[in-house]
């Protein structure tokens, strides 16, 4: 789920430091024919590399994921609608070997990739009109459908073996009293409808392809997402809870959501729905109090419901309503959260 423009949208030793694949290594670019190379001298090194195609790579989560994959020497295909924007974010001097492809080149990039990460979608933190609501849904379904079709149409020998596809905690609807985990039913509001159709589209992928659906909460990081909008208000001594402040805030640190996606690429146990949220969600009042404490600023100026509705219309529901979501599946899998408590996450981000 995206909040205030967040894409919803040191690595611990328990995270796989490398990705093991059984596919033969292919030397290729997206634009050329693939050919197989047998190089016994670097066999071990190549066995630990993966080729990953990423949609939504220029977004808040996608940028950090690409940085992580690049740092670990994996081959990356950025699937984008704007080559110029992607080239600004991933300049060749900093990302040598990265492949950037607009939609006509997606097919060649996906064929021969070991994994695909699908993070694309129009931000939802805006005033909703009927046209905007249509685009919020269609932007997610269109890209997901295209990715799934390209995977399904790929010959067996070059079909990706895993698809990690984003969805959002908005799937569960909103409640101040209920607790949601991956077994909970979907809600009945607009965002729940969007998430259901988004996930249903991803579920059309070939059954031989491992699918991990990551229901992402509010992502906290320094250079984007919710905090990028909240920090300036607190710096001006104008920060405070939105609406009643009683709504639940199911958050996750940017490092943790990137680690979770990375692990889902490499670990065959990661399949089905996995909530991408920290183990300890908080009410928005506590979130704002903790942010104020870390910044040395008061959290005293609540933003009334009417003001938000005047600015965002129906879209105000994104911030006025929330859900208490727990990462039951990630904990079962033994995923090691770097930041389980929002106070520690905020200190790390703002230190």
CSV table of C-alpha atoms in Angstrom, one decimal:
chain,number,residue,atom,x,y,z
A,1,UNK,CA,0.0,0.0,0.0
A,2,UNK,CA,1.2,3.5,-0.7
A,3,UNK,CA,1.0,6.3,1.8
A,4,UNK,CA,2.1,9.9,1.0
A,5,UNK,CA,3.6,8.5,-2.2
A,6,UNK,CA,5.4,5.5,-0.7
A,7,UNK,CA,5.6,2.6,-3.0
A,8,UNK,CA,3.5,-0.2,-1.6
A,9,UNK,CA,5.9,0.2,-3.3
A,10,UNK,CA,24.3,-4.3,6.8
A,11,UNK,CA,22.5,-7.5,5.6
A,12,UNK,CA,22.1,-10.1,8.3
A,13,UNK,CA,23.8,-13.5,8.0
A,14,UNK,CA,20.5,-15.3,7.9
A,15,UNK,CA,19.6,-13.7,4.5
A,16,UNK,CA,21.0,-15.7,1.6
A,17,UNK,CA,24.2,-13.9,0.5
A,18,UNK,CA,23.9,-15.5,-2.9
A,19,UNK,CA,21.2,-16.9,-5.1
A,20,UNK,CA,21.6,-20.5,-6.2
A,21,UNK,CA,20.2,-21.4,-9.6
A,22,UNK,CA,20.3,-24.5,-11.6
A,23,UNK,CA,19.7,-22.9,-15.0
A,24,UNK,CA,22.6,-22.9,-17.5
A,25,UNK,CA,24.4,-19.5,-17.7
A,26,UNK,CA,23.5,-17.5,-20.8
A,27,UNK,CA,25.5,-14.6,-22.1
A,28,UNK,CA,23.0,-12.1,-23.5
A,29,UNK,CA,21.6,-8.7,-23.8
A,30,UNK,CA,17.8,-8.1,-24.1
A,31,UNK,CA,18.2,-7.2,-27.8
A,32,UNK,CA,20.3,-10.2,-29.0
A,33,UNK,CA,19.9,-13.9,-29.4
A,34,UNK,CA,21.0,-16.0,-26.4
A,35,UNK,CA,23.7,-18.6,-26.7
A,36,UNK,CA,25.0,-21.1,-24.1
A,37,UNK,CA,28.5,-20.9,-22.8
A,38,UNK,CA,30.3,-23.6,-20.8
A,39,UNK,CA,33.1,-22.1,-18.8
A,40,UNK,CA,34.3,-24.5,-16.1
A,41,UNK,CA,36.8,-22.0,-14.8
A,42,UNK,CA,34.1,-19.6,-13.5
A,43,UNK,CA,31.4,-22.3,-12.9
A,44,UNK,CA,31.1,-21.7,-9.2
A,45,UNK,CA,30.9,-17.9,-9.6
A,46,UNK,CA,28.2,-18.1,-12.3
A,47,UNK,CA,26.2,-20.6,-10.3
A,48,UNK,CA,25.7,-18.0,-7.6
A,49,UNK,CA,24.4,-15.3,-10.1
A,50,UNK,CA,20.9,-14.7,-11.2
A,51,UNK,CA,19.4,-12.6,-14.0
A,52,UNK,CA,16.5,-10.6,-12.6
A,53,UNK,CA,13.9,-8.5,-14.5
A,54,UNK,CA,12.3,-5.7,-12.5
A,55,UNK,CA,9.2,-3.6,-13.2
A,56,UNK,CA,8.7,-0.5,-11.0
A,57,UNK,CA,12.5,-0.4,-10.7
A,58,UNK,CA,12.5,3.4,-10.6
A,59,UNK,CA,10.2,3.6,-7.6
A,60,UNK,CA,11.1,3.8,-3.9
A,61,UNK,CA,11.4,0.1,-3.3
A,62,UNK,CA,12.6,-0.8,-6.8
A,63,UNK,CA,15.6,1.6,-6.7
A,64,UNK,CA,16.9,0.0,-3.5
A,65,UNK,CA,16.3,-3.5,-4.7
A,66,UNK,CA,18.3,-2.8,-7.9
A,67,UNK,CA,21.1,-1.4,-5.8
A,68,UNK,CA,21.1,-4.6,-3.7
A,69,UNK,CA,21.1,-6.9,-6.7
A,70,UNK,CA,23.8,-4.9,-8.4
A,71,UNK,CA,26.0,-4.9,-5.2
A,72,UNK,CA,25.7,-8.7,-5.1
A,73,UNK,CA,26.8,-9.0,-8.8
A,74,UNK,CA,23.5,-10.2,-10.2
A,75,UNK,CA,22.4,-9.3,-13.7
A,76,UNK,CA,19.6,-6.8,-13.8
A,77,UNK,CA,17.0,-5.9,-16.5
A,78,UNK,CA,15.0,-2.8,-15.7
A,79,UNK,CA,11.6,-3.0,-17.4
A,80,UNK,CA,10.4,0.6,-17.8
A,81,UNK,CA,8.1,2.8,-19.7
A,82,UNK,CA,10.7,5.6,-19.7
A,83,UNK,CA,14.2,4.8,-20.7
A,84,UNK,CA,15.4,8.4,-20.0
A,85,UNK,CA,14.1,8.3,-16.4
A,86,UNK,CA,15.6,5.0,-15.7
A,87,UNK,CA,19.0,6.1,-17.2
A,88,UNK,CA,19.0,9.0,-14.8
A,89,UNK,CA,18.4,6.8,-11.8
A,90,UNK,CA,20.7,4.0,-12.9
A,91,UNK,CA,23.6,5.8,-14.8
A,92,UNK,CA,25.9,3.4,-16.6
A,93,UNK,CA,29.0,4.6,-14.7
A,94,UNK,CA,27.4,3.4,-11.4
A,95,UNK,CA,25.5,0.4,-12.8
A,96,UNK,CA,27.8,-1.1,-15.5
A,97,UNK,CA,26.1,-4.0,-17.3
A,98,UNK,CA,22.5,-3.1,-16.3
A,99,UNK,CA,20.0,-3.5,-19.1
A,100,UNK,CA,17.2,-0.9,-19.5
A,101,UNK,CA,14.3,-1.9,-21.7
A,102,UNK,CA,11.1,-0.1,-22.7
A,103,UNK,CA,8.0,-2.3,-23.3
A,104,UNK,CA,8.9,-3.6,-26.8
A,105,UNK,CA,12.1,-5.1,-25.3
A,106,UNK,CA,10.4,-6.7,-22.2
A,107,UNK,CA,9.9,-10.1,-24.0
A,108,UNK,CA,13.6,-10.6,-24.7
A,109,UNK,CA,14.5,-9.5,-21.2
A,110,UNK,CA,12.0,-11.8,-19.4
A,111,UNK,CA,13.0,-14.8,-21.6
A,112,UNK,CA,16.1,-16.1,-20.0
A,113,UNK,CA,15.7,-14.3,-16.7
A,114,UNK,CA,15.8,-16.5,-13.7
A,115,UNK,CA,13.4,-14.4,-11.8
A,116,UNK,CA,11.0,-11.4,-12.3
A,117,UNK,CA,10.0,-8.8,-9.6
A,118,UNK,CA,6.9,-6.9,-10.4
A,119,UNK,CA,6.6,-3.6,-8.4
A,120,UNK,CA,4.8,-1.3,-10.9
A,121,UNK,CA,1.7,0.8,-10.1
A,122,UNK,CA,0.4,4.3,-10.1
A,123,UNK,CA,0.8,6.0,-6.7
A,124,UNK,CA,-2.5,6.2,-4.8
A,125,UNK,CA,-1.8,9.2,-2.5
A,126,UNK,CA,-3.6,11.7,-4.6
A,127,UNK,CA,-7.2,13.1,-5.0
A,128,UNK,CA,-9.3,10.3,-6.4
A,129,UNK,CA,-11.5,11.0,-9.3
A,130,UNK,CA,-13.3,8.2,-11.2
A,131,UNK,CA,-10.5,8.4,-13.9
A,132,UNK,CA,-7.7,8.3,-11.3
A,133,UNK,CA,-9.4,5.3,-9.5
A,134,UNK,CA,-9.6,3.5,-12.9
A,135,UNK,CA,-5.9,4.2,-13.6
A,136,UNK,CA,-4.8,3.1,-10.1
A,137,UNK,CA,-6.3,-0.3,-10.7
A,138,UNK,CA,-5.5,-0.6,-14.4
A,139,UNK,CA,-1.8,0.4,-14.0
A,140,UNK,CA,-1.3,-2.5,-11.7
A,141,UNK,CA,-3.3,-5.1,-13.6
A,142,UNK,CA,-2.0,-4.0,-17.1
A,143,UNK,CA,1.7,-4.4,-16.1
A,144,UNK,CA,1.1,-7.6,-14.1
A,145,UNK,CA,-0.9,-9.1,-17.0
A,146,UNK,CA,1.8,-8.3,-19.5
A,147,UNK,CA,4.5,-9.8,-17.3
A,148,UNK,CA,2.5,-12.9,-16.7
A,149,UNK,CA,1.7,-13.3,-20.4
A,150,UNK,CA,5.4,-12.9,-21.3
A,151,UNK,CA,6.4,-15.5,-18.7
A,152,UNK,CA,3.7,-17.9,-19.8
A,153,UNK,CA,4.6,-17.5,-23.5
A,154,UNK,CA,8.3,-18.1,-23.0
A,155,UNK,CA,9.7,-21.5,-24.1
A,156,UNK,CA,10.4,-23.8,-21.2
A,157,UNK,CA,14.1,-23.5,-21.5
A,158,UNK,CA,14.1,-19.7,-21.0
A,159,UNK,CA,11.1,-19.3,-18.8
A,160,UNK,CA,11.8,-17.6,-15.4
A,161,UNK,CA,11.4,-20.0,-12.4
A,162,UNK,CA,10.1,-17.4,-9.9
A,163,UNK,CA,7.8,-14.4,-10.0
A,164,UNK,CA,7.8,-12.1,-7.0
A,165,UNK,CA,4.8,-9.8,-7.4
A,166,UNK,CA,3.8,-6.9,-5.1
A,167,UNK,CA,0.4,-6.4,-3.7
A,168,UNK,CA,-0.6,-4.4,-0.6
A,169,UNK,CA,-2.1,-4.7,2.9
A,170,UNK,CA,-5.1,-2.8,1.5
A,171,UNK,CA,-6.3,-6.3,0.6
A,172,UNK,CA,-7.6,-6.7,4.1
A,173,UNK,CA,-9.8,-3.6,4.2
A,174,UNK,CA,-9.6,-1.4,7.3
A,175,UNK,CA,-10.4,-1.9,11.0
A,176,UNK,CA,-9.4,-0.5,14.3
A,177,UNK,CA,-10.0,-3.7,16.2
A,178,UNK,CA,-9.3,-6.7,13.9
A,179,UNK,CA,-5.9,-8.4,13.5
A,180,UNK,CA,-5.0,-9.6,10.0
A,181,UNK,CA,-2.6,-12.2,8.7
A,182,UNK,CA,-2.2,-14.1,5.4
A,183,UNK,CA,-5.2,-16.3,6.2
A,184,UNK,CA,-7.6,-13.4,6.7
A,185,UNK,CA,-10.3,-12.7,4.1
A,186,UNK,CA,-10.3,-9.7,1.9
A,187,UNK,CA,-12.1,-6.4,2.8
A,188,UNK,CA,-14.9,-4.9,0.8
A,189,UNK,CA,-13.6,-1.4,0.0
A,190,UNK,CA,-12.1,0.0,-3.2
A,191,UNK,CA,-8.4,-0.8,-2.3
A,192,UNK,CA,-9.3,-4.3,-1.3
A,193,UNK,CA,-11.0,-4.7,-4.7
A,194,UNK,CA,-7.8,-3.4,-6.4
A,195,UNK,CA,-5.6,-5.9,-4.5
A,196,UNK,CA,-7.9,-8.8,-5.2
A,197,UNK,CA,-7.8,-8.2,-8.9
A,198,UNK,CA,-4.1,-7.4,-8.8
A,199,UNK,CA,-3.3,-10.8,-7.1
A,200,UNK,CA,-5.7,-12.7,-9.3
A,201,UNK,CA,-3.8,-11.5,-12.4
A,202,UNK,CA,-0.5,-12.7,-10.9
A,203,UNK,CA,-2.0,-16.0,-10.1
A,204,UNK,CA,-2.5,-16.7,-13.8
A,205,UNK,CA,1.2,-17.4,-14.1
A,206,UNK,CA,2.4,-20.8,-15.3
A,207,UNK,CA,2.0,-23.3,-12.4
A,208,UNK,CA,5.7,-24.4,-12.9
A,209,UNK,CA,6.7,-20.8,-11.9
A,210,UNK,CA,7.0,-20.3,-8.2
A,211,UNK,CA,4.9,-17.2,-7.2
A,212,UNK,CA,5.4,-15.1,-4.1
A,213,UNK,CA,2.8,-12.4,-3.5
A,214,UNK,CA,4.1,-9.8,-1.1
A,215,UNK,CA,1.4,-7.7,0.6
A,216,UNK,CA,3.4,-4.6,1.4
A,217,UNK,CA,2.6,-2.2,4.2
A,218,UNK,CA,3.8,1.4,4.6
A,219,UNK,CA,7.5,1.5,3.7
A,220,UNK,CA,9.7,3.7,5.9
A,221,UNK,CA,13.0,5.0,4.5
A,222,UNK,CA,14.9,8.3,4.4
A,223,UNK,CA,14.7,9.3,0.7
A,224,UNK,CA,11.0,8.6,-0.1
A,225,UNK,CA,7.8,7.1,1.0
A,226,UNK,CA,5.8,8.2,4.0
A,227,UNK,CA,8.6,9.8,5.9
A,228,UNK,CA,9.6,12.1,3.0
A,229,UNK,CA,6.2,13.8,3.4
A,230,UNK,CA,6.1,13.7,7.2
A,231,UNK,CA,9.6,14.9,8.1
A,232,UNK,CA,9.2,18.4,6.7
A,233,UNK,CA,6.1,19.0,8.8
A,234,UNK,CA,7.9,17.9,12.0
A,235,UNK,CA,10.8,20.1,11.1
A,236,UNK,CA,8.4,23.1,11.1
A,237,UNK,CA,6.9,22.0,14.4
A,238,UNK,CA,3.6,21.2,12.5
A,239,UNK,CA,3.7,17.4,12.8
A,240,UNK,CA,1.0,15.3,14.3
A,241,UNK,CA,-1.5,12.4,13.8
A,242,UNK,CA,-3.9,12.4,10.9
A,243,UNK,CA,-7.5,12.2,11.8
A,244,UNK,CA,-8.2,10.4,15.1
A,245,UNK,CA,-4.7,8.9,15.2
A,246,UNK,CA,-6.3,5.6,16.3
A,247,UNK,CA,-5.9,4.0,12.9
A,248,UNK,CA,-3.4,1.2,12.7
A,249,UNK,CA,-0.1,1.8,10.9
A,250,UNK,CA,1.3,-1.4,9.5
A,251,UNK,CA,4.8,-0.4,8.5
A,252,UNK,CA,8.1,-1.9,7.3
A,253,UNK,CA,11.6,-0.5,7.0
A,254,UNK,CA,12.9,-0.2,3.5
A,255,UNK,CA,15.8,-2.5,4.2
A,256,UNK,CA,13.5,-5.3,5.4
A,257,UNK,CA,11.1,-5.2,2.5
A,258,UNK,CA,14.1,-5.3,0.1
A,259,UNK,CA,15.5,-8.2,2.0
A,260,UNK,CA,12.2,-10.0,2.0
A,261,UNK,CA,11.9,-9.6,-1.8
A,262,UNK,CA,15.5,-10.7,-2.3
A,263,UNK,CA,14.9,-13.8,-0.1
A,264,UNK,CA,11.7,-14.6,-2.0
A,265,UNK,CA,13.7,-14.7,-5.2
A,266,UNK,CA,16.2,-17.2,-3.9
A,267,UNK,CA,14.5,-19.3,-1.3
A,268,UNK,CA,12.0,-21.9,-2.7
A,269,UNK,CA,10.1,-21.9,0.6
A,270,UNK,CA,8.9,-18.4,-0.1
A,271,UNK,CA,5.7,-18.9,-2.1
A,272,UNK,CA,2.1,-17.9,-1.9
A,273,UNK,CA,1.0,-14.8,0.1
A,274,UNK,CA,3.6,-13.2,2.4
A,275,UNK,CA,2.8,-10.0,4.4
A,276,UNK,CA,5.5,-7.4,4.0
A,277,UNK,CA,5.1,-5.7,7.3
A,278,UNK,CA,7.1,-5.5,10.5
A,279,UNK,CA,6.1,-7.7,13.5
A,280,UNK,CA,4.9,-4.8,15.6
A,281,UNK,CA,2.4,-2.4,13.9
A,282,UNK,CA,1.5,0.7,15.8
A,283,UNK,CA,-1.4,3.2,15.9
A,284,UNK,CA,-0.7,6.4,14.0
A,285,UNK,CA,-0.6,8.4,17.2
A,286,UNK,CA,2.3,6.3,18.4
A,287,UNK,CA,4.1,6.5,15.1
A,288,UNK,CA,3.9,10.3,15.1
A,289,UNK,CA,5.0,10.5,18.8
A,290,UNK,CA,8.0,8.3,18.1
A,291,UNK,CA,8.9,10.3,15.0
A,292,UNK,CA,8.7,13.5,17.0
A,293,UNK,CA,10.9,12.1,19.8
A,294,UNK,CA,13.6,10.9,17.4
A,295,UNK,CA,13.6,14.3,15.7
A,296,UNK,CA,13.3,16.3,18.9
A,297,UNK,CA,10.1,17.9,17.7
A,298,UNK,CA,6.6,17.8,19.3
A,299,UNK,CA,3.7,15.8,17.8
A,300,UNK,CA,1.0,18.2,18.8
A,301,UNK,CA,-0.8,19.4,15.7
A,302,UNK,CA,-3.4,16.8,14.5
A,303,UNK,CA,-4.7,17.1,11.0
A,304,UNK,CA,-8.5,16.9,11.1
A,305,UNK,CA,-10.5,14.5,8.9
A,306,UNK,CA,-12.3,17.3,7.1
A,307,UNK,CA,-9.0,18.9,6.0
A,308,UNK,CA,-7.7,15.7,4.5
A,309,UNK,CA,-11.0,15.0,2.7
A,310,UNK,CA,-11.0,18.5,1.3
A,311,UNK,CA,-7.5,17.8,-0.2
A,312,UNK,CA,-7.7,14.1,-1.1
A,313,UNK,CA,-11.5,13.5,-1.4
A,314,UNK,CA,-12.2,9.8,-1.3
A,315,UNK,CA,-8.4,9.2,-1.4
A,316,UNK,CA,-8.2,10.4,2.2
A,317,UNK,CA,-9.3,6.9,3.2
A,318,UNK,CA,-5.7,5.8,2.6
A,319,UNK,CA,-4.5,7.8,5.6
A,320,UNK,CA,-7.7,8.0,7.7
A,321,UNK,CA,-8.2,4.2,7.8
A,322,UNK,CA,-5.7,1.5,8.5
A,323,UNK,CA,-5.3,-2.2,9.4
A,324,UNK,CA,-3.3,-4.2,11.9
A,325,UNK,CA,-1.4,-6.6,9.8
A,326,UNK,CA,1.0,-9.3,11.1
A,327,UNK,CA,3.7,-11.0,9.1
A,328,UNK,CA,2.8,-14.5,10.2
A,329,UNK,CA,4.2,-16.3,7.2
A,330,UNK,CA,7.5,-14.4,7.2
A,331,UNK,CA,8.0,-15.4,10.9
A,332,UNK,CA,7.1,-19.0,10.1
A,333,UNK,CA,9.8,-18.9,7.4
A,334,UNK,CA,12.3,-17.6,9.9
A,335,UNK,CA,12.8,-14.3,8.1
A,336,UNK,CA,15.1,-12.1,10.3
A,337,UNK,CA,13.6,-8.6,10.6
A,338,UNK,CA,16.3,-6.0,11.0
A,339,UNK,CA,13.8,-3.6,12.5
A,340,UNK,CA,10.9,-5.1,14.5
A,341,UNK,CA,10.0,-1.8,16.4
A,342,UNK,CA,9.2,1.5,14.8
A,343,UNK,CA,11.4,3.4,17.3
A,344,UNK,CA,14.5,1.5,16.2
A,345,UNK,CA,13.5,1.9,12.5
A,346,UNK,CA,13.1,5.6,12.8
A,347,UNK,CA,16.4,6.0,14.7
A,348,UNK,CA,18.2,4.1,12.0
A,349,UNK,CA,16.7,6.2,9.3
A,350,UNK,CA,17.2,9.6,10.9
A,351,UNK,CA,20.6,9.0,12.5
